[in-house]
PDB file of C-alpha atoms in Angstrom:
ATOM      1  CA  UNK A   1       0.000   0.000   0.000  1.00 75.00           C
ATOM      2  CA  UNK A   2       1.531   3.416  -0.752  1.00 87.00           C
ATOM      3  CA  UNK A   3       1.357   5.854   2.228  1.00 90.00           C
ATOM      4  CA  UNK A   4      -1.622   8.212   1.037  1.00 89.00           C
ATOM      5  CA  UNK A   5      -3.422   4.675   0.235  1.00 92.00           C
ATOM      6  CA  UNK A   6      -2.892   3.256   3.832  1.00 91.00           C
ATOM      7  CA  UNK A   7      -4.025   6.689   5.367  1.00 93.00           C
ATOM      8  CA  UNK A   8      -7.118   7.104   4.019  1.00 94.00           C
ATOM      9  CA  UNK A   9      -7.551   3.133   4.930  1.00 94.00           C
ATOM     10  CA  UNK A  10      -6.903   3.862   8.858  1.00 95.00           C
ATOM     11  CA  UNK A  11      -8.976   6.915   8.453  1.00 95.00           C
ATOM     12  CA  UNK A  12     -11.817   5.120   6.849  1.00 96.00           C
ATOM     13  CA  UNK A  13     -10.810   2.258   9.522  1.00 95.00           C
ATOM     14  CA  UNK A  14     -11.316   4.621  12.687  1.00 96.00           C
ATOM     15  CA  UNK A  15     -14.447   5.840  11.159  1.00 97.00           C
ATOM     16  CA  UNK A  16     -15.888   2.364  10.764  1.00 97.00           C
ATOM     17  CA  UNK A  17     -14.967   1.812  14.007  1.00 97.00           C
ATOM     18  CA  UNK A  18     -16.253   5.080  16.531  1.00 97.00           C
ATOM     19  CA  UNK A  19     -19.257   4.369  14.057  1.00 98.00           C
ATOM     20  CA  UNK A  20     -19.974   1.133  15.316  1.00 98.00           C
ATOM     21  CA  UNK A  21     -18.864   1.498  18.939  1.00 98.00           C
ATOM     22  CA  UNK A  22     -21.444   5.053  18.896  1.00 98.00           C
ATOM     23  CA  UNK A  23     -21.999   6.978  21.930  1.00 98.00           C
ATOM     24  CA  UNK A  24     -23.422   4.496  24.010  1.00 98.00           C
ATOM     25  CA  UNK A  25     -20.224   2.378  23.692  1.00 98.00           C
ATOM     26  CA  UNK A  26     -18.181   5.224  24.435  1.00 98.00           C
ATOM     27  CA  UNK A  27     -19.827   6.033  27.414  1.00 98.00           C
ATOM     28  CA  UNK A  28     -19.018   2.696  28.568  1.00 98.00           C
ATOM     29  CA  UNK A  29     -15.620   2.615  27.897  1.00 98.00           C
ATOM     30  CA  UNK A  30     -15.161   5.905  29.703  1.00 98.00           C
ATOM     31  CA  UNK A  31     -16.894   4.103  32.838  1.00 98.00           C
ATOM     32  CA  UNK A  32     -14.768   1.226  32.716  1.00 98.00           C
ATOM     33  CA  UNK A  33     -12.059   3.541  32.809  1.00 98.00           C
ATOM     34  CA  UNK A  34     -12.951   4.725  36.273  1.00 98.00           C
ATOM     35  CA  UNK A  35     -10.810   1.608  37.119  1.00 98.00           C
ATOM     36  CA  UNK A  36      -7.889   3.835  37.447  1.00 98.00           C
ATOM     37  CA  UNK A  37      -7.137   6.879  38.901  1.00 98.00           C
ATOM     38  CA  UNK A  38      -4.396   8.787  36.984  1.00 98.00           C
ATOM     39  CA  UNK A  39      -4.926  12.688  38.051  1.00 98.00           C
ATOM     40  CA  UNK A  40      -2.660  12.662  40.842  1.00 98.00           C
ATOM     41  CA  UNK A  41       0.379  11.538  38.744  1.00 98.00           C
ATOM     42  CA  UNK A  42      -0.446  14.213  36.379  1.00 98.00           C
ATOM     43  CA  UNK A  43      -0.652  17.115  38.922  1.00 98.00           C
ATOM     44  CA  UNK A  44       2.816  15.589  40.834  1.00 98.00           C
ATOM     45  CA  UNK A  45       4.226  16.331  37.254  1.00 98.00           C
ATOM     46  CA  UNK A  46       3.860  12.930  35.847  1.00 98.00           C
ATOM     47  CA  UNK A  47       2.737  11.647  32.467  1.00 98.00           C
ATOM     48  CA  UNK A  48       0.153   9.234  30.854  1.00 99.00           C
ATOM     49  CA  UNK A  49       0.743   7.907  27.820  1.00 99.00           C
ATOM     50  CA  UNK A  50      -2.233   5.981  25.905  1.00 99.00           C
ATOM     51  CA  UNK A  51      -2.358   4.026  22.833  1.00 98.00           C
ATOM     52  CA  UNK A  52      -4.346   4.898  19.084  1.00 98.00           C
ATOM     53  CA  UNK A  53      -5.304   1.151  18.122  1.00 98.00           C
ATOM     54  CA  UNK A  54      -8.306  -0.379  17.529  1.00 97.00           C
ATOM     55  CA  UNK A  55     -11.228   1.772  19.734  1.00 98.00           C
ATOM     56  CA  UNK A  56     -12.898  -1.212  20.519  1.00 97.00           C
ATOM     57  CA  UNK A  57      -9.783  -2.866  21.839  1.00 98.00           C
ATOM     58  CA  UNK A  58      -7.906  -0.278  23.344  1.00 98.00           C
ATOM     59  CA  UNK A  59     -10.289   2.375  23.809  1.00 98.00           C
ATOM     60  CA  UNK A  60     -10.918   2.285  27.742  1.00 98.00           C
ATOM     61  CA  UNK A  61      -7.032   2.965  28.008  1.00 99.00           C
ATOM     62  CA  UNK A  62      -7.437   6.484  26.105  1.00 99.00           C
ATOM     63  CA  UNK A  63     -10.597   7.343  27.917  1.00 99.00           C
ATOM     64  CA  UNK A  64      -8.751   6.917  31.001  1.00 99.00           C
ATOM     65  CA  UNK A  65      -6.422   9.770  30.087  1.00 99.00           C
ATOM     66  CA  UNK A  66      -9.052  11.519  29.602  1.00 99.00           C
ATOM     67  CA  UNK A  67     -10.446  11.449  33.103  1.00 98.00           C
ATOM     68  CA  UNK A  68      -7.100  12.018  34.077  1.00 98.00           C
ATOM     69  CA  UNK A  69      -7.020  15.489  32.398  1.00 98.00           C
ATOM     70  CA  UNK A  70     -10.201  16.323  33.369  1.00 98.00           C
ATOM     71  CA  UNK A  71      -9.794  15.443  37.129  1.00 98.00           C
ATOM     72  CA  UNK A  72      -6.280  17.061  37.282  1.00 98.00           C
ATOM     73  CA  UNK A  73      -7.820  20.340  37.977  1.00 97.00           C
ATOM     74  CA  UNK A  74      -5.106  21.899  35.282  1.00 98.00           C
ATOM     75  CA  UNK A  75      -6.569  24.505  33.119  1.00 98.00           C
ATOM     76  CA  UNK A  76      -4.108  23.477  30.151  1.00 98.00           C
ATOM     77  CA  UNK A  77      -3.271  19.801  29.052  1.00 98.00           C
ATOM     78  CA  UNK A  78      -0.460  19.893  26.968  1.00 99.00           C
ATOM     79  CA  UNK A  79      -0.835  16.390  24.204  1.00 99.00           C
ATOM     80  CA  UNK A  80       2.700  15.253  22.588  1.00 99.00           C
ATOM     81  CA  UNK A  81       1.647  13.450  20.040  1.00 98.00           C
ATOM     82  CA  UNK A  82       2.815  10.980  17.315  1.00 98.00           C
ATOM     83  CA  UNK A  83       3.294  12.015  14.332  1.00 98.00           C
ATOM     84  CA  UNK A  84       3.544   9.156  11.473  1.00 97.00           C
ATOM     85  CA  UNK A  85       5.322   9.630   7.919  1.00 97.00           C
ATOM     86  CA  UNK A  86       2.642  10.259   5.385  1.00 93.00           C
ATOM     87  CA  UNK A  87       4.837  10.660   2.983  1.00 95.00           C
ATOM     88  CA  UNK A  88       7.675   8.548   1.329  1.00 95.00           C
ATOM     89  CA  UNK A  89       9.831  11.617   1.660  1.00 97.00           C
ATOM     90  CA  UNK A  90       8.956  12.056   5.646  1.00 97.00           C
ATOM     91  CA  UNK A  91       9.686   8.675   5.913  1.00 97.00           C
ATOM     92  CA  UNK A  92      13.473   8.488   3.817  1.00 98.00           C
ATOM     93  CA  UNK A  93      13.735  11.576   6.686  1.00 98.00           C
ATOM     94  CA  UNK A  94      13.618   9.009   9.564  1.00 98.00           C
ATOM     95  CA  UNK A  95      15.438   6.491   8.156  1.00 98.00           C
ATOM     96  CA  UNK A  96      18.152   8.886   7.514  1.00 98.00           C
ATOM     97  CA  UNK A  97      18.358   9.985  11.187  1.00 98.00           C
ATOM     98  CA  UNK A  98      17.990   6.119  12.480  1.00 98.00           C
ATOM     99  CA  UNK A  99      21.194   6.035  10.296  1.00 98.00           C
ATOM    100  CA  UNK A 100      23.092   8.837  12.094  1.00 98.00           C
ATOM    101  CA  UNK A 101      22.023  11.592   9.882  1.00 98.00           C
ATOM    102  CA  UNK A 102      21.440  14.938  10.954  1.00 98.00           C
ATOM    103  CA  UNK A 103      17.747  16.166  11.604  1.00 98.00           C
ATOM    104  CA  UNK A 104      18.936  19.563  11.164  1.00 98.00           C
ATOM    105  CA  UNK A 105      19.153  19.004   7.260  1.00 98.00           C
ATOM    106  CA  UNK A 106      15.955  17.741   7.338  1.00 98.00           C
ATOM    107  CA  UNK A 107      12.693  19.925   5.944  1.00 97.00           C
ATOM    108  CA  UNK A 108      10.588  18.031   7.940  1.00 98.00           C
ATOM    109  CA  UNK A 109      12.763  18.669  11.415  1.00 98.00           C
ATOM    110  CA  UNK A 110      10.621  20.544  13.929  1.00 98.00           C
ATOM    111  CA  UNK A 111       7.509  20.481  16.385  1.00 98.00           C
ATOM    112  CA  UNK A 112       4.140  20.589  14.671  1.00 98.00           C
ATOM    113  CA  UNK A 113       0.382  21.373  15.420  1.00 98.00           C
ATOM    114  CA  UNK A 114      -2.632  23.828  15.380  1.00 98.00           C
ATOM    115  CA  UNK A 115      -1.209  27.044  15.083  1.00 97.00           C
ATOM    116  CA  UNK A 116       2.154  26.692  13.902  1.00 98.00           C
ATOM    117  CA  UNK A 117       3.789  27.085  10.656  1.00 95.00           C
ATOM    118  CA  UNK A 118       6.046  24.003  10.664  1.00 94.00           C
ATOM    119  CA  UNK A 119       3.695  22.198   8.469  1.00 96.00           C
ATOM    120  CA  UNK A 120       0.496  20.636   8.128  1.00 97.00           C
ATOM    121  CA  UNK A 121       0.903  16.805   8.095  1.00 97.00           C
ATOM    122  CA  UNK A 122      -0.275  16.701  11.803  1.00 98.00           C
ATOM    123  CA  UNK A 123      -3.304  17.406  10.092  1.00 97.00           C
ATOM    124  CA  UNK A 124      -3.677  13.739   8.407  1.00 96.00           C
ATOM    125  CA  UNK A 125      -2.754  11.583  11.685  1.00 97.00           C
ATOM    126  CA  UNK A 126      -5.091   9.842  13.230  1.00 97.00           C
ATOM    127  CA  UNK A 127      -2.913   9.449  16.424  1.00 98.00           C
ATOM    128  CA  UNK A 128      -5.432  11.292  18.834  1.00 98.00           C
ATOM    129  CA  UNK A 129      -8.510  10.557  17.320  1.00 98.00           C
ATOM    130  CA  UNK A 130      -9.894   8.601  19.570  1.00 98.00           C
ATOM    131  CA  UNK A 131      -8.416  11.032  21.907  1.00 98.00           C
ATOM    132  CA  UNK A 132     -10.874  13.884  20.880  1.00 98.00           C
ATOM    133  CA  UNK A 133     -13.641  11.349  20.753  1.00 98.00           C
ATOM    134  CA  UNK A 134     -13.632  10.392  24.593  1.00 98.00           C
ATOM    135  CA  UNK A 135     -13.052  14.212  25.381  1.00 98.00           C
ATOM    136  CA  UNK A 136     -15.808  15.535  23.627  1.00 98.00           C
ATOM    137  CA  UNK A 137     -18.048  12.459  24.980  1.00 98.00           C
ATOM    138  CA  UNK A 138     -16.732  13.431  28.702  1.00 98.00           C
ATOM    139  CA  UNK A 139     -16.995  17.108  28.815  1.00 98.00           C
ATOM    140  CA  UNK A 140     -20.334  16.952  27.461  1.00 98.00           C
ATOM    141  CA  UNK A 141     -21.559  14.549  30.112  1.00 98.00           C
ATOM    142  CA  UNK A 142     -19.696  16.415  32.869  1.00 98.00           C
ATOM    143  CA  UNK A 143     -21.129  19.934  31.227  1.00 98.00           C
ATOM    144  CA  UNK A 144     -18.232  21.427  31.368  1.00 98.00           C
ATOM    145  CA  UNK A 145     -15.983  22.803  28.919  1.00 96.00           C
ATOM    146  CA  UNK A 146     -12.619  21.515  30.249  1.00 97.00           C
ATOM    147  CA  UNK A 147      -8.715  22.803  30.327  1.00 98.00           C
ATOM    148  CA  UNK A 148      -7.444  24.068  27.378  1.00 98.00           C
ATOM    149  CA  UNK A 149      -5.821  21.403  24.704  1.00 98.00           C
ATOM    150  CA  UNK A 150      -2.925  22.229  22.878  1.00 98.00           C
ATOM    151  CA  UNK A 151      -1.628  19.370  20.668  1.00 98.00           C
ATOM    152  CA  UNK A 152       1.893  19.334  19.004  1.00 98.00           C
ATOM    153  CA  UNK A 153       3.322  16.493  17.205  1.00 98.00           C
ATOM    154  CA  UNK A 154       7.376  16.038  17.108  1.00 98.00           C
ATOM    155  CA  UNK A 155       9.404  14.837  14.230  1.00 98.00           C
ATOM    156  CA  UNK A 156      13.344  13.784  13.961  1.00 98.00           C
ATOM    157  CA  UNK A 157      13.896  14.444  17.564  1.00 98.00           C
ATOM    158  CA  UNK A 158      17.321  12.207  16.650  1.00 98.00           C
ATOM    159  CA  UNK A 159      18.236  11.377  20.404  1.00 98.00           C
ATOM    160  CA  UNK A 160      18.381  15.287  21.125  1.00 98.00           C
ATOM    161  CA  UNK A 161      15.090  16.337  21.636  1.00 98.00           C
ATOM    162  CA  UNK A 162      16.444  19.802  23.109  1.00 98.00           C
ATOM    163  CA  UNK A 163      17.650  21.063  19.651  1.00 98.00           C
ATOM    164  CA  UNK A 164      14.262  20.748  18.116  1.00 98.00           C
ATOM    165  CA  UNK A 165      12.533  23.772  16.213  1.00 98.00           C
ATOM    166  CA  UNK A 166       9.626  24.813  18.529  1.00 98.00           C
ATOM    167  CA  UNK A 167      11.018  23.238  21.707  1.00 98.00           C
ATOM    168  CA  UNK A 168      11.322  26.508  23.719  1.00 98.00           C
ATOM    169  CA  UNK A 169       7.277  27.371  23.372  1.00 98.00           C
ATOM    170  CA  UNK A 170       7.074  23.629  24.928  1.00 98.00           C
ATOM    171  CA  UNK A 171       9.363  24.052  27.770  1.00 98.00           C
ATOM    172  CA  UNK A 172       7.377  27.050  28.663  1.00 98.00           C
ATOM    173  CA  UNK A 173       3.519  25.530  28.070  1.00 98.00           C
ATOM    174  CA  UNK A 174       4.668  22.730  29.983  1.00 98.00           C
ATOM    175  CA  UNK A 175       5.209  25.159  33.294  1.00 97.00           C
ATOM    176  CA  UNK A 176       1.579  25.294  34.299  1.00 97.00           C
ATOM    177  CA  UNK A 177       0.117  22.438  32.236  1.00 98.00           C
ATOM    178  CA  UNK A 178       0.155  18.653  32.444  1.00 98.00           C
ATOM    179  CA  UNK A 179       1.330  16.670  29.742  1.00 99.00           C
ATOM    180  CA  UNK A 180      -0.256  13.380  28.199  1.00 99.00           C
ATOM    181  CA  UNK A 181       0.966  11.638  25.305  1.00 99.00           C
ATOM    182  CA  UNK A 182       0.142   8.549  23.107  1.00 98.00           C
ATOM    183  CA  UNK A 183       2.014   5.671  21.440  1.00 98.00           C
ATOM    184  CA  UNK A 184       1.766   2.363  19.403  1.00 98.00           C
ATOM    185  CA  UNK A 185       5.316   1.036  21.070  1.00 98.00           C
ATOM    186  CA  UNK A 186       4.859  -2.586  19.030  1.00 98.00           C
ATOM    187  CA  UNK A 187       4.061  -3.605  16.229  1.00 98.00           C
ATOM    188  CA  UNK A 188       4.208  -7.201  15.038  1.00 98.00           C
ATOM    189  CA  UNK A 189       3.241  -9.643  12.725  1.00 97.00           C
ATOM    190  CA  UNK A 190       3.269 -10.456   8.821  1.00 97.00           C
ATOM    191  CA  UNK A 191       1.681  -7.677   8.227  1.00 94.00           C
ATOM    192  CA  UNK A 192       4.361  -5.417   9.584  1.00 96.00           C
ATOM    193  CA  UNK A 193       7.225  -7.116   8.345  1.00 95.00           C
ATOM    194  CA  UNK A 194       7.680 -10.313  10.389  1.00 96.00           C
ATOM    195  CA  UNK A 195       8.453 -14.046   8.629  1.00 96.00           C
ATOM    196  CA  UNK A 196       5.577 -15.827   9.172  1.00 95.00           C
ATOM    197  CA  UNK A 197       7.792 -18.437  11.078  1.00 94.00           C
ATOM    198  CA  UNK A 198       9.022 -15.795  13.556  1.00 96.00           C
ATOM    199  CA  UNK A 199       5.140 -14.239  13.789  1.00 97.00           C
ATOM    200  CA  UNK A 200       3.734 -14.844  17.204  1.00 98.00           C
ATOM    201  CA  UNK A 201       0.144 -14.415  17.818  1.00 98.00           C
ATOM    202  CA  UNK A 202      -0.523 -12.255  21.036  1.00 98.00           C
ATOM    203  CA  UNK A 203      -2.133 -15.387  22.996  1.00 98.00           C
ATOM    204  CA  UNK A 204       1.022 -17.512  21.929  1.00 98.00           C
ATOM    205  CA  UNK A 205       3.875 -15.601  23.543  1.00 98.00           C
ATOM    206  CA  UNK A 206       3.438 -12.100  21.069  1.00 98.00           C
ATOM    207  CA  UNK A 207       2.202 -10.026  24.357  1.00 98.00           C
ATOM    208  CA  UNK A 208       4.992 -11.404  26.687  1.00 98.00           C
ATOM    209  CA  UNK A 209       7.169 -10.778  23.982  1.00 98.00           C
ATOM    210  CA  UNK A 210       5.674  -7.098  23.257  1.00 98.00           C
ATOM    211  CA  UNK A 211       5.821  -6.680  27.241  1.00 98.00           C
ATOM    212  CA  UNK A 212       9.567  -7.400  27.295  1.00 98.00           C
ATOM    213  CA  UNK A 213      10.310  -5.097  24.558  1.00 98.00           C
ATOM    214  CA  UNK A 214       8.440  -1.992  25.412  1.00 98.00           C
ATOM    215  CA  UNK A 215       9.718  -2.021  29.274  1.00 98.00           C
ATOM    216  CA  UNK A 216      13.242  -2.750  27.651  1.00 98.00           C
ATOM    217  CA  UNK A 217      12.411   0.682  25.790  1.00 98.00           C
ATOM    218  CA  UNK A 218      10.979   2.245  29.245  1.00 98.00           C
ATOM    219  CA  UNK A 219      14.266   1.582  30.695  1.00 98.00           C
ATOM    220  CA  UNK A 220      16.189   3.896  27.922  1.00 98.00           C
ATOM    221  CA  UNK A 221      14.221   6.310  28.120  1.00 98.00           C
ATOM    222  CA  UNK A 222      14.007   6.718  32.334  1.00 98.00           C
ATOM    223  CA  UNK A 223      17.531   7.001  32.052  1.00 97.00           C
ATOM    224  CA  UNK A 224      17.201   9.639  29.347  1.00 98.00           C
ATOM    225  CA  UNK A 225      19.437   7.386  26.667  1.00 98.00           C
ATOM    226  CA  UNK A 226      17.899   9.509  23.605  1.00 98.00           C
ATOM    227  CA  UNK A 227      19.833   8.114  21.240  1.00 98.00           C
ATOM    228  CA  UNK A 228      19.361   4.129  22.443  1.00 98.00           C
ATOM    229  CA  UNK A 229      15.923   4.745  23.044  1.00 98.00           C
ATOM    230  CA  UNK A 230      15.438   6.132  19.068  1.00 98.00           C
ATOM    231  CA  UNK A 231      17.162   3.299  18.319  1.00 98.00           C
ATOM    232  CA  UNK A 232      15.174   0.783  20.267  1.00 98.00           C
ATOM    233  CA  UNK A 233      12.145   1.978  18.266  1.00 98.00           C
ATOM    234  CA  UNK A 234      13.210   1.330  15.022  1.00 98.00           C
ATOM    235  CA  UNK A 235      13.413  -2.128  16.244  1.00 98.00           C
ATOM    236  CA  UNK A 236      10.685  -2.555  18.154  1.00 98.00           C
ATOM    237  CA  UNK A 237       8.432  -0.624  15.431  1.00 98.00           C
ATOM    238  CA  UNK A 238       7.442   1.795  18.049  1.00 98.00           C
ATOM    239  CA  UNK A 239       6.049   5.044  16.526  1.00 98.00           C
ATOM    240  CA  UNK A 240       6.712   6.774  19.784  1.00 97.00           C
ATOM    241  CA  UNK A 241      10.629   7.863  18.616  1.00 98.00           C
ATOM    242  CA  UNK A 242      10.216  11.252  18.783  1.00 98.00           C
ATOM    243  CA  UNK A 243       7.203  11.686  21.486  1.00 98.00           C
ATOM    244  CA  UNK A 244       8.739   9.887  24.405  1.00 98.00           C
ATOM    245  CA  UNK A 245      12.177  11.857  23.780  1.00 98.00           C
ATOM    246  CA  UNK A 246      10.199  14.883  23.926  1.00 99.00           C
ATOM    247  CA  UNK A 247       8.095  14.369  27.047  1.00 98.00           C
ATOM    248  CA  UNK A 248      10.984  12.919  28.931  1.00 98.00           C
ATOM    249  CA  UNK A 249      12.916  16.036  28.238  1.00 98.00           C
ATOM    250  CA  UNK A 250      10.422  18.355  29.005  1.00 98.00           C
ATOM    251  CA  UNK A 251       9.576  16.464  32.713  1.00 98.00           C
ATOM    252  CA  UNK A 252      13.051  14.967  33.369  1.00 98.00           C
ATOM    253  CA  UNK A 253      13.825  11.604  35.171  1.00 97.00           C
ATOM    254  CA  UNK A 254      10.953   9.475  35.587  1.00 98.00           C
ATOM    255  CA  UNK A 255       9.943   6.105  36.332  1.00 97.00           C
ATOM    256  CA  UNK A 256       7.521   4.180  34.062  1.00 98.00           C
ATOM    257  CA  UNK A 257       4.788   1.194  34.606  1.00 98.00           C
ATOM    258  CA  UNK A 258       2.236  -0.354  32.741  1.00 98.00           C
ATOM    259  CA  UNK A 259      -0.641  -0.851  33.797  1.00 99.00           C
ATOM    260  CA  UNK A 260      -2.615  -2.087  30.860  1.00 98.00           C
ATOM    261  CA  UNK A 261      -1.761  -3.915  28.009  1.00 98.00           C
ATOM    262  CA  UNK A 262      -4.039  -5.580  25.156  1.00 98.00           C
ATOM    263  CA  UNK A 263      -3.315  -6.316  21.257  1.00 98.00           C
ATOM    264  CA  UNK A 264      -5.232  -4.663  18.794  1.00 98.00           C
ATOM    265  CA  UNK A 265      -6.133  -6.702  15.364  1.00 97.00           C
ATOM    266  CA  UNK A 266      -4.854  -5.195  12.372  1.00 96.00           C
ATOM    267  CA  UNK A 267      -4.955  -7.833  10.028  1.00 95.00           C
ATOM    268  CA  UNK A 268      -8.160  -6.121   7.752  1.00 91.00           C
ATOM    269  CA  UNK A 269      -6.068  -2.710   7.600  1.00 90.00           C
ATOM    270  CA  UNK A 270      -2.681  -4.665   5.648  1.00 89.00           C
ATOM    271  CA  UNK A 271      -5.353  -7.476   4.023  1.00 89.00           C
ATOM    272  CA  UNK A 272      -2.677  -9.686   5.298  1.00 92.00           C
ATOM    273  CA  UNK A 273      -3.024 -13.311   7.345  1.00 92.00           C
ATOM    274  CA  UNK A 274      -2.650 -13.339  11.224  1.00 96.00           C
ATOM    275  CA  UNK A 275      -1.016 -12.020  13.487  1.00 98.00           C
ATOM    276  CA  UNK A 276      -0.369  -8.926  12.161  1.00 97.00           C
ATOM    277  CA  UNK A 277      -1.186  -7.219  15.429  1.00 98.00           C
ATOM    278  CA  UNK A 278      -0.668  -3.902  17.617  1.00 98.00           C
ATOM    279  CA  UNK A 279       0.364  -3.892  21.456  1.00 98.00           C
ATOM    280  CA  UNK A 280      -1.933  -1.360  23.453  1.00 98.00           C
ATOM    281  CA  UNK A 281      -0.282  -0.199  26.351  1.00 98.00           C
ATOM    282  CA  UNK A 282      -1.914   2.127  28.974  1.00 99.00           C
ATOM    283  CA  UNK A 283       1.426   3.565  30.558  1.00 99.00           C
ATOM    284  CA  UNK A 284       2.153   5.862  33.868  1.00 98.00           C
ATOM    285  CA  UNK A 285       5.655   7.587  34.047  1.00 98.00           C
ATOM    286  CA  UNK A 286       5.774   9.354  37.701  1.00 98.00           C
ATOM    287  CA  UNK A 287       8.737  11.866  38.643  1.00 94.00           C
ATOM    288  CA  UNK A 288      11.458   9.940  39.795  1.00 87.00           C
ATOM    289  CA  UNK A 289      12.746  10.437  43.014  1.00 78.00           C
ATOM    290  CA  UNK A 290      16.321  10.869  44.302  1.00 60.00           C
TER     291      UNK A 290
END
């Protein structure tokens, strides 16, 4: 599938999908979400970090980073979001950083997002769709128009997340705001690029396996190893590169758990045989103490 091809396939995909699940279903994902409470590690300066798989699968994991927002009692929430390569040109970009490249000499180096002038492909992600969903659900049930949401989606961050363009107007939103982001950290299967003989489904050793891998990547990043931890995605087909450098930078040493983790389907988006298959992670990084 070319790149526009397979974007307009997860957009249709979503649609199907928040379609089908409807308002009633979102409500009770956002009740069964109630099973955590994830305010307090925002306000201590903390960070949640959801997936953007399959609504149905994952989907109580997002809305409970929603109620975390919305129960933080912040009147700003500042979303770091993926940002995927829509483009074959975005994506020669990342290979040639993964490489050793410099992001610098890269058109596509920089923060993006509503109000900047960095670019628009922000604009055809689908990261925090499900995102807006559960917000719009939740504030409307609460009656209340919630914190202000400012979303801004990182590219090349390269293992030095400090040097990228628009990183100053972060440092400063994230004074008085609390910070959520979102990531796919596995993805696995034929349909992604796995031999079929090394292809484990996620009831057959694929979510120990994805377990393994994304705390291996937790581990780089808590000791803010940039560069290992950019490097660990590209492995690990995490689209989180340049969104976990960026939030770690921006809060500092942390320590990460998950508390969640389910595999989301996505054999019907490639057309390819099983697995071919996400790992959902609902993740809390608190400020590490001394």
């Amino acid at each position: 599938m070319r790149r526009d091809e397979l974007n307009k396939a997860i957009h249709d995909l979503y649609r199907a999908e928040h379609e089908a699940l409807g308002e009633r279903g979102g409500y009770e994902l956002l009740d069964r979400a109630r099973q955590w409470d994830l305010a307090p590690t925002l306000a201590a300066g903390g960070v949640i970090v959801f997936p953007h798989a399959g609504v149905a699968d994952c989907g109580h994991q997002i809305a409970a980073a929603v109620h975390a927002c919305l129960d933080s009692g912040a009147g700003r929430v500042l979303v770091i979001s993926v940002l995927h390569a829509w483009n074959d040109e975005m994506e020669q970009a990342r290979r040639r950083v993964a490489a050793g490249g410099s992001p610098a000499a890269e058109r596509y180096w920089g923060i993006q997002g509503p109000g900047l002038d960095r670019g628009n492909e922000w604009q055809l992600d689908h990261a925090l769709y499900s995102f807006r969903f559960f917000w719009e659900l939740e504030t409307r049930r609460r009656g209340i128009r919630g914190p202000q949401v400012i979303e801004r989606y990182p590219y090349l961050a390269g293992g030095h997340p400090e040097l990228l363009p628009g990183i100053d107007e972060l440092v400063e939103l994230a004074r008085d705001a609390v910070i959520v982001s979102t990531a796919d950290p596995f993805h696995h299967g034929i349909g992604y690029g796995d031999p079929p003989d090394q292809a484990l489904a996620p009831e057959a050793g694929g979510l120990e396996l994805a377990r393994r891998t994304i705390e291996e990547g937790m581990r780089l990043l808590a000791a803010g190893d940039y560069w290992g931890y950019n490097q660990h995605c590209v492995r690990a087909k995490s689209d989180a590169r340049d969104a976990g450098q960026v939030f770690r930078f921006l809060r500092g040493p942390l320590h990460g758990e998950i508390l969640d983790l389910v595999a989301s389907d996505a054999t019907q988006l490639y057309q390819t045989p099983p697995p071919t298959w996400v790992a959902a992670p609902l993740v809390r990084w608190t400020k590490a103490t001394a």
